[in-house]
Coordinates of C-alpha atoms in Angstrom, one line a residue:
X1 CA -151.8 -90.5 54.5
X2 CA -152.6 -86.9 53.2
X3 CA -154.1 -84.0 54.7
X4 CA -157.9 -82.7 53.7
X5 CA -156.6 -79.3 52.9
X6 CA -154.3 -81.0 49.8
X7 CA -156.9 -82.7 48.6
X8 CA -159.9 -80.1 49.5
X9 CA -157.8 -77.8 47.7
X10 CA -157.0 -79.7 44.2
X11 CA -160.8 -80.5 43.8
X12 CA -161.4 -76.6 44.3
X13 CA -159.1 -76.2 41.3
X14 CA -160.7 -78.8 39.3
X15 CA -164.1 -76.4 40.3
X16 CA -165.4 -78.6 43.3
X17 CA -167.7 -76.2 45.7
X18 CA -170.1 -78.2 46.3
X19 CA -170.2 -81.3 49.5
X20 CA -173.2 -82.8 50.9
X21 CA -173.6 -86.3 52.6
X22 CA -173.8 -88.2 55.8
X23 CA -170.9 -88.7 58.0
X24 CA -168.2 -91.5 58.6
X25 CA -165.4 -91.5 60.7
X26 CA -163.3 -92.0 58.2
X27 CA -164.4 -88.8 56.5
X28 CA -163.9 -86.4 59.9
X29 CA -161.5 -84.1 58.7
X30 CA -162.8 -84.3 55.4
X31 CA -166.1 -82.4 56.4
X32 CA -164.2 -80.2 59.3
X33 CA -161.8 -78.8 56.9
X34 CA -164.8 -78.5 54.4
X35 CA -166.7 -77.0 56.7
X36 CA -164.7 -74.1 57.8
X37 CA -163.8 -72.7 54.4
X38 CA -166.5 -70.0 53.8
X39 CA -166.2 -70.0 49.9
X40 CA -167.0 -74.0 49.9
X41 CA -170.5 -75.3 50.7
X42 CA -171.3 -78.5 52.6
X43 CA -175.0 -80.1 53.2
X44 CA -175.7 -82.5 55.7
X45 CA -177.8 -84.6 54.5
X46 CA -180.7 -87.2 56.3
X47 CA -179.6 -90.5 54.1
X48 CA -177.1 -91.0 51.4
X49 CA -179.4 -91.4 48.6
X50 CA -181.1 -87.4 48.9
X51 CA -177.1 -86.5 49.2
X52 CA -176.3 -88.0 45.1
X53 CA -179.7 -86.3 44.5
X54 CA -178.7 -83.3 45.4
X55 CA -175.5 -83.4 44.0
X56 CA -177.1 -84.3 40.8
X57 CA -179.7 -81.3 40.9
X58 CA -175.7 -79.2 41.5
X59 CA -175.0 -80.6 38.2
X60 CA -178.0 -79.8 36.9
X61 CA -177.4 -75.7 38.0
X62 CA -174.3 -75.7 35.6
X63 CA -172.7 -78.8 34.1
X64 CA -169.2 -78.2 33.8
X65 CA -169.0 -75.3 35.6
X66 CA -170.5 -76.2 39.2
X67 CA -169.0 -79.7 40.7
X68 CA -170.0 -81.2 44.0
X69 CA -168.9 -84.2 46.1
X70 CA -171.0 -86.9 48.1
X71 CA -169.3 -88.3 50.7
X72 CA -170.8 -91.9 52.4
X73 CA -169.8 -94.6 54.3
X74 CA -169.9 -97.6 52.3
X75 CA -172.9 -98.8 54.3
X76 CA -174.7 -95.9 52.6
X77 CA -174.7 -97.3 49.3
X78 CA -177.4 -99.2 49.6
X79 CA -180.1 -96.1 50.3
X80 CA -178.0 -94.2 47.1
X81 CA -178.9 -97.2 44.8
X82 CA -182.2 -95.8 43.1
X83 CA -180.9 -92.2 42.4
X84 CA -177.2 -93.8 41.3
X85 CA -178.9 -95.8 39.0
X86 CA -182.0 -94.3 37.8
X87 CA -181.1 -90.3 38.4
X88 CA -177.5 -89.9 38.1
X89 CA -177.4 -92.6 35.1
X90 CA -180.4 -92.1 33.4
X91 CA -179.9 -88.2 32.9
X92 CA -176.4 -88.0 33.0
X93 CA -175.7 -85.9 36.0
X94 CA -171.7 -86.3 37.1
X95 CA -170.6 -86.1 40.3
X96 CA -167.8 -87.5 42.4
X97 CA -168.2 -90.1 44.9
X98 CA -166.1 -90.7 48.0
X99 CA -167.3 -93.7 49.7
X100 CA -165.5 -95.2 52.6
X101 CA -164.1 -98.8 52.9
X102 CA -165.6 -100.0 56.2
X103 CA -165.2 -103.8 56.2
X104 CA -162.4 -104.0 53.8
X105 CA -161.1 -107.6 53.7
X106 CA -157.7 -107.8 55.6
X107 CA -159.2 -104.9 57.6
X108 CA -160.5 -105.3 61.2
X109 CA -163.9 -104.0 62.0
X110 CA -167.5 -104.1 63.2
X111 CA -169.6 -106.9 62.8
X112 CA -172.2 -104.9 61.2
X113 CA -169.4 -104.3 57.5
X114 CA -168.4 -107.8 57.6
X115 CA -170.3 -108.2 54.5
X116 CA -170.7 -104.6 52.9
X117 CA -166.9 -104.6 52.6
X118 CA -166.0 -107.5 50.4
X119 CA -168.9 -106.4 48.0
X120 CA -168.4 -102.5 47.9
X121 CA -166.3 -102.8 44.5
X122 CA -168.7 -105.2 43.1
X123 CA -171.5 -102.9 44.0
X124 CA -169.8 -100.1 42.6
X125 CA -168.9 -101.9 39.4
X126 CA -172.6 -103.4 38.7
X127 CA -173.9 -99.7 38.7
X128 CA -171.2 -99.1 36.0
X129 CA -169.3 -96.2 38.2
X130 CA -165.8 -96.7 37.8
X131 CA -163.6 -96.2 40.9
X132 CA -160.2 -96.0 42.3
X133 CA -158.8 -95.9 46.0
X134 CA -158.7 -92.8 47.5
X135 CA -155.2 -91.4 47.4
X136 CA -152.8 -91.6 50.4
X137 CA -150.0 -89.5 48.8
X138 CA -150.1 -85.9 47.9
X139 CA -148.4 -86.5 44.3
X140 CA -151.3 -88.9 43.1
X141 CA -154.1 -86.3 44.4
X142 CA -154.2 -84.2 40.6
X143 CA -153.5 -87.0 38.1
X144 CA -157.0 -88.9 40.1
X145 CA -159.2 -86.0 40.2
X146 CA -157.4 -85.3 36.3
X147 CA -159.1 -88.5 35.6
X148 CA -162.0 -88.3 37.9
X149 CA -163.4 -85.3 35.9
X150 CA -162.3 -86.6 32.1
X151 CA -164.8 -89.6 33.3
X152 CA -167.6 -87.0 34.4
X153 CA -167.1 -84.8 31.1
X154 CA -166.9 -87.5 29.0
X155 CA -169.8 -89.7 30.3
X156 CA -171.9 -87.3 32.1
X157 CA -171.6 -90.0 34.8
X158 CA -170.1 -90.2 38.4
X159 CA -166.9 -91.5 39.2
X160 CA -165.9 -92.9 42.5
X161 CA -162.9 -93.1 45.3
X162 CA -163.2 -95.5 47.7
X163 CA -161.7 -94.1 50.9
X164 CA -159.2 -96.9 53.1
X165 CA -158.8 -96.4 57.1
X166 CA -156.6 -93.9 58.0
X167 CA -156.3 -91.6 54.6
X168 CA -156.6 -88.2 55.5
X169 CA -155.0 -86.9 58.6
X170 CA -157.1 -85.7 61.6
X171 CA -158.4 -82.1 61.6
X172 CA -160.4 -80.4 64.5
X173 CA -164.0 -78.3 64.2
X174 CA -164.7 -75.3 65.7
X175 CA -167.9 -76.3 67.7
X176 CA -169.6 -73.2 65.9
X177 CA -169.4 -74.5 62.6
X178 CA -170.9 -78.2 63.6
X179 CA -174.4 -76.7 62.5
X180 CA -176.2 -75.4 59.5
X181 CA -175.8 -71.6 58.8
X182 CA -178.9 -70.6 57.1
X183 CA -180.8 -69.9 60.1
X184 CA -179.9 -68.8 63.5
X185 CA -183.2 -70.1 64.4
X186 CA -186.4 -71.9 63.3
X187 CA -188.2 -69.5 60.7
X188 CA -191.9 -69.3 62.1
X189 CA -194.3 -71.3 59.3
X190 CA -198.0 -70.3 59.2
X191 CA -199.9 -72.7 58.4
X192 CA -203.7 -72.7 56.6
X193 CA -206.4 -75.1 57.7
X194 CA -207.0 -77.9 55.7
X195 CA -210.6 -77.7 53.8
X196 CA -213.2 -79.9 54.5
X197 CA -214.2 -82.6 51.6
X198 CA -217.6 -81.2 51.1
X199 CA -217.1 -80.4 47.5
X200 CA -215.3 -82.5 44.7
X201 CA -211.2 -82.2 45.2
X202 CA -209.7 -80.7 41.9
X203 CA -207.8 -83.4 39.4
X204 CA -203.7 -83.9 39.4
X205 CA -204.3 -82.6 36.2
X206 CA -206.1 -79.1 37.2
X207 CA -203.5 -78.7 39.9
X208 CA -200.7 -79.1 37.0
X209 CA -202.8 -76.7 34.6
X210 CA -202.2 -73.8 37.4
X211 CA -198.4 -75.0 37.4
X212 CA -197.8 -74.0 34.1
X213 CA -200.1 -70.9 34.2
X214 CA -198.3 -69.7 37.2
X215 CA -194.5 -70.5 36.7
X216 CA -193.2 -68.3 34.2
X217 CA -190.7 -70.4 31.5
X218 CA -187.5 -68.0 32.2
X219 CA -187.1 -67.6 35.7
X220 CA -188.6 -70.8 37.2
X221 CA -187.6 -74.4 36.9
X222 CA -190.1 -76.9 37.5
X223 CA -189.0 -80.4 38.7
X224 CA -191.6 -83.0 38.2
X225 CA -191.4 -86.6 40.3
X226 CA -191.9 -89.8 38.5
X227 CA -194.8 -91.3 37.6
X228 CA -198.0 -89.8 36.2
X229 CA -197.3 -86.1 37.8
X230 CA -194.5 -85.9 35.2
X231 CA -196.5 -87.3 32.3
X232 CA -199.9 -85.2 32.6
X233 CA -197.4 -82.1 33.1
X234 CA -195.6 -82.8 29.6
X235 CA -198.9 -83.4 27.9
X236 CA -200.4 -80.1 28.7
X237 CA -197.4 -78.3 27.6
X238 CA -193.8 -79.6 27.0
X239 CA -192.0 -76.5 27.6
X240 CA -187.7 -76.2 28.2
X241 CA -188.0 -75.2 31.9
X242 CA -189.5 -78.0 33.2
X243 CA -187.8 -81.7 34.2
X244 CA -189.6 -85.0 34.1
X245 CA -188.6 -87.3 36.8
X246 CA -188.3 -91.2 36.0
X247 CA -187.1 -93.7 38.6
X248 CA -185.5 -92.1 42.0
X249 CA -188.8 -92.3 43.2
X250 CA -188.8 -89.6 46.4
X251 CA -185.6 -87.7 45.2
X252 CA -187.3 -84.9 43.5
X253 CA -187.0 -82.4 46.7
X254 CA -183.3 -83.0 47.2
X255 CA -182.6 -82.5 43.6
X256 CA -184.4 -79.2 43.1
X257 CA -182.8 -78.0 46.3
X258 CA -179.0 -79.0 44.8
X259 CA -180.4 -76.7 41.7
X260 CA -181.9 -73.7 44.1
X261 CA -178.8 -73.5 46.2
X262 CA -176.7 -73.6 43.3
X263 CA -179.0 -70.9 41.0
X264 CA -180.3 -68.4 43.5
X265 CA -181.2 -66.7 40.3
X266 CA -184.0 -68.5 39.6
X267 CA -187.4 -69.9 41.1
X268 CA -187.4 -73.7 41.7
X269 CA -190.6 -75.5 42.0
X270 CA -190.5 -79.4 43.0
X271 CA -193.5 -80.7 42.4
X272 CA -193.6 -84.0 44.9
X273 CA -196.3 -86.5 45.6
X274 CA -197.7 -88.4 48.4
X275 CA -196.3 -91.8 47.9
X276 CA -192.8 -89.8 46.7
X277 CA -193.1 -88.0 49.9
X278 CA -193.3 -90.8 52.4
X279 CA -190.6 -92.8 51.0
X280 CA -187.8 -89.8 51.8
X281 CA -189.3 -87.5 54.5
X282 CA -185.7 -87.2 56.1
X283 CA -185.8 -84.4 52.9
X284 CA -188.3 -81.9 54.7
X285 CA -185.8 -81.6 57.6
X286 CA -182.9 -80.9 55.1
X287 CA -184.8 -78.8 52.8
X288 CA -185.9 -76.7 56.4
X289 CA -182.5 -76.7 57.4
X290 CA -180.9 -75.2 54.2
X291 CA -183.6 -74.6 52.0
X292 CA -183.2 -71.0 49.9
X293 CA -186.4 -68.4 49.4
X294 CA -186.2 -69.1 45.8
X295 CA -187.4 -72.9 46.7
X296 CA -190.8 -74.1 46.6
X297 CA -192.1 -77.4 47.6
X298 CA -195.7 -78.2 46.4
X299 CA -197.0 -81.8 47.3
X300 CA -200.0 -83.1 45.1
X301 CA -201.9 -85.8 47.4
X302 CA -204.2 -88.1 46.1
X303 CA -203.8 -90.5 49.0
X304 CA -202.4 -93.8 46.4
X305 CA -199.8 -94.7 44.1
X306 CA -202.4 -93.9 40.9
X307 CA -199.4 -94.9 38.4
X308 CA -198.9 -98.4 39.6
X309 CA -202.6 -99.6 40.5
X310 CA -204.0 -97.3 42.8
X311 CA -202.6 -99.0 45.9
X312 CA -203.6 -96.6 48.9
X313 CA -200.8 -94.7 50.7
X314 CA -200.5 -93.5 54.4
X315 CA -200.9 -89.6 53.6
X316 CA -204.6 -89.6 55.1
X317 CA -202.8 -90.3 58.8
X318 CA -200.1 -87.7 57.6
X319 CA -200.2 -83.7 58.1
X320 CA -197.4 -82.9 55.9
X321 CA -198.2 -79.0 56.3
X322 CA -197.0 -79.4 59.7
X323 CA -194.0 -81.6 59.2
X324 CA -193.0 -78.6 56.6
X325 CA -193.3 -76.4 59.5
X326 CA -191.6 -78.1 62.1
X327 CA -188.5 -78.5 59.8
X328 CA -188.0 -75.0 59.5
X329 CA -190.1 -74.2 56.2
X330 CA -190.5 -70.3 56.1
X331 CA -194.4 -70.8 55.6
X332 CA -196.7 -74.4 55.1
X333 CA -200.0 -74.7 53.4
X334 CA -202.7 -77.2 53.1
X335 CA -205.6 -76.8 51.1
X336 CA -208.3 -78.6 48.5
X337 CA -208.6 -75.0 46.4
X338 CA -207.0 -74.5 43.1
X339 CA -207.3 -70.9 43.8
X340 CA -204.9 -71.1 46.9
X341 CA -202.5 -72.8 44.9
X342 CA -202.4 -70.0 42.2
X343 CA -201.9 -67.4 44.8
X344 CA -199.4 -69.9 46.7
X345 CA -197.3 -69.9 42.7
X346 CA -197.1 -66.1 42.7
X347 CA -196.6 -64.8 46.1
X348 CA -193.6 -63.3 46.8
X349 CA -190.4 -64.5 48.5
X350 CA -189.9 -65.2 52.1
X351 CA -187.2 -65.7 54.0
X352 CA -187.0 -69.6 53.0
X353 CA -188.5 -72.1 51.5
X354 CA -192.4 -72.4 51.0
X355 CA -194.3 -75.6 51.0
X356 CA -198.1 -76.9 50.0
X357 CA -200.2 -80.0 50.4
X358 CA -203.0 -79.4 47.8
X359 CA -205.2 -82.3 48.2
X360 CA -206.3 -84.1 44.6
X361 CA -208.5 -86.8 43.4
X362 CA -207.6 -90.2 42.2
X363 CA -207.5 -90.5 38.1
X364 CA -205.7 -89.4 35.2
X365 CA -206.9 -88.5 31.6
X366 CA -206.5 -91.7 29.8
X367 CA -203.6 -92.2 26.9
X368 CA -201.6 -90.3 28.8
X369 CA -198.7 -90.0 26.6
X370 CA -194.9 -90.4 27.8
X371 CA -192.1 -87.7 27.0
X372 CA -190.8 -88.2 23.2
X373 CA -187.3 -86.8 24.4
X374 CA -185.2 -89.3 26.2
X375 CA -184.3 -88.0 29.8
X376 CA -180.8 -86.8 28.7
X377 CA -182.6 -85.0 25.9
X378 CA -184.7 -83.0 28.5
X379 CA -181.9 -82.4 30.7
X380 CA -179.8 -80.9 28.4
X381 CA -182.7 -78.7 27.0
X382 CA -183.2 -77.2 30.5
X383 CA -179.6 -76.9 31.1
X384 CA -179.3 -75.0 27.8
X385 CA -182.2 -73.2 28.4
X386 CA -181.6 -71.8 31.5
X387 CA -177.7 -71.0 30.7
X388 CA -179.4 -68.5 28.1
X389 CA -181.2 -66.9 30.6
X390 CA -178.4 -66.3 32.5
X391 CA -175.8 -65.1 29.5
X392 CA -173.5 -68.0 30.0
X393 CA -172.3 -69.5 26.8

């Protein structure tokens, strides 16, 4: 058994500042001890999945230089699987994994890990993260995290420790600290009424013209999700501060707040969509919680999932302006006019994040083209791009 503050402290050497995920029992002191160190940062996030997101959109802020941890219980992994395998992997965004061993064979538990445990290495190994225990003695704490981070350089890929009953020795919270600090209370949202549909609602396309017209290439990043949003964005202009999304359908809000928390420097614009939306709405509640001003959230809803058949979705039953507000979003918006959306892109900061619903039409241009860069490619060309801006070499 070791005690969170070794361990805590030799990832803070190795330049780890950055922990979000969703508790275990196992991890208790962990987060407690992480949790009252002012000059570390820890996110508490709605599912495990949104944590590796935002993790990733940490990695994103400053490759080598900015490192963060997600914590889960093994039961978790499941949720994580689309932005482990199709975020993380497919762009090449490291981070370190501690996942607990509920359900280990030999180990007594609850019913509900009898079969999560025996297949947590195999799960772990079929996603191609490579893993170790957790350690249990102080001296093997630097030569794993030595190795942990060679990995993550090397491969641009996470790494893994799988976390055994009883590794880390308890530690207690102060019951002033059990909450997030960004707000001491709910930041009032004001919220537009949603036009009528007595005239034509602009195109996906329109709406993405005004993105690139109103987001200025050094000083805001613009995430798009998968799907068509991110393909109509690159063909009206490919520029270096914007991110096209593939897979990790619903991840694109957690991962542009990872990169907003971690570059308050810059604006961050995650440009979500209905479908995306519904599938992780646990994010609005996070983003409310601990979203920066420099974060904006803008939701394009055509009411379908126009990139796999036009399938309807449930947005029509959804008011996602008010969701936005009741999570704590610093002002919400919902609107059919392009010209809202334009003023909405170059307002000023609040005191936290800002969302939008701007309600679009079904269609897309046809031969939409898809990114000539591979994912990595635009990655790095953000990353690059926005290190310039910000004099680091």
């Amino acid at each position: 058994m070791i005690e969170a503050r070794a361990f805590v402290e030799a990832a803070r050497a190795h330049g780890f500042h950055w922990y979000a995920g969703v508790p275990c029992s196992y991890l208790t002191p962990f987060i407690n001890y992480v949790l009252q160190d002012a000059a570390l940062h820890y996110v508490s996030m709605t599912n495990e999945g949104d944590a590796v997101a935002l993790i990733a959109g940490i990695a994103l802020a400053g490759g080598g230089r900015q490192r963060g941890v997600t914590m889960m219980q093994n039961s978790g992994l499941g949720n994580a699987v689309s932005p482990l395998t199709s975020l993380t992997w497919t762009f090449r965004l490291p981070q370190l994994l501690i996942v607990t061993w509920r359900g280990q064979p030999g180990v007594v538990d609850e019913p509900q890990h009898a079969l999560m445990g025996p297949i947590t290495a195999g799960m772990l190994d079929s996603m191609e993260i490579p893993w170790e225990l957790f350690p249990t003695e102080s001296d093997a704490i630097g030569p794993v995290l030595k190795r942990a981070t060679a990995h993550m350089d090397e491969s641009g890929r996470p790494f893994a420790l799988v976390m055994q009953k009883g590794s880390i020795g308890a530690y207690a919270l102060r019951e002033e600290l059990a909450y997030p600090r960004r707000h001491a209370a709910p930041v009032a949202a004001v919220i537009e009424p949603r036009r009528l549909e007595s005239r034509l609602r602009p195109s996906r396309h329109a709406a993405l013209r005004q993105v690139v017209d109103h987001t200025p290439i050094g000083s805001t990043a613009v995430l798009a999700s998968t799907g068509f949003c991110g393909r109509e964005l690159y063909a009206i202009d490919d520029r270096p501060n914007q991110l096209y999304m593939v897979g990790s359908m619903g991840c694109v809000v957690p991962l542009a707040l990872g990169l907003a928390l971690a570059r308050p420097d810059l604006r961050v614009l995650a440009l979500d969509g209905d479908g995306a939306a519904l599938m992780r709405m646990g994010a609005f509640a996070t983003v409310g919680a601990y979203g920066p001003p420099n974060l904006q959230h803008l939701l394009l809803d055509n009411g379908a999932h126009d990139s796999t058949g036009g399938q309807a979705t449930v947005s029509a039953r959804v008011s996602f302006a008010e969701v936005a507000a009741a999570c704590g979003y610093a002002a919400s918006l919902d609107t059919d006019d392009l010209g809202q959306i334009a003023a909405w892109l170059d307002a000023p900061l609040l005191d936290g994040p800002r969302f939008a619903r701007l309600l679009t039409r079904l269609g897309t241009p046809g031969d939409l083209p898809r990114p000539s860069m591979t994912p990595v490619a635009v990655k790095t060309r953000l990353m690059h791009h926005f290190a310039r801006a910000a004099g680091v070499r």
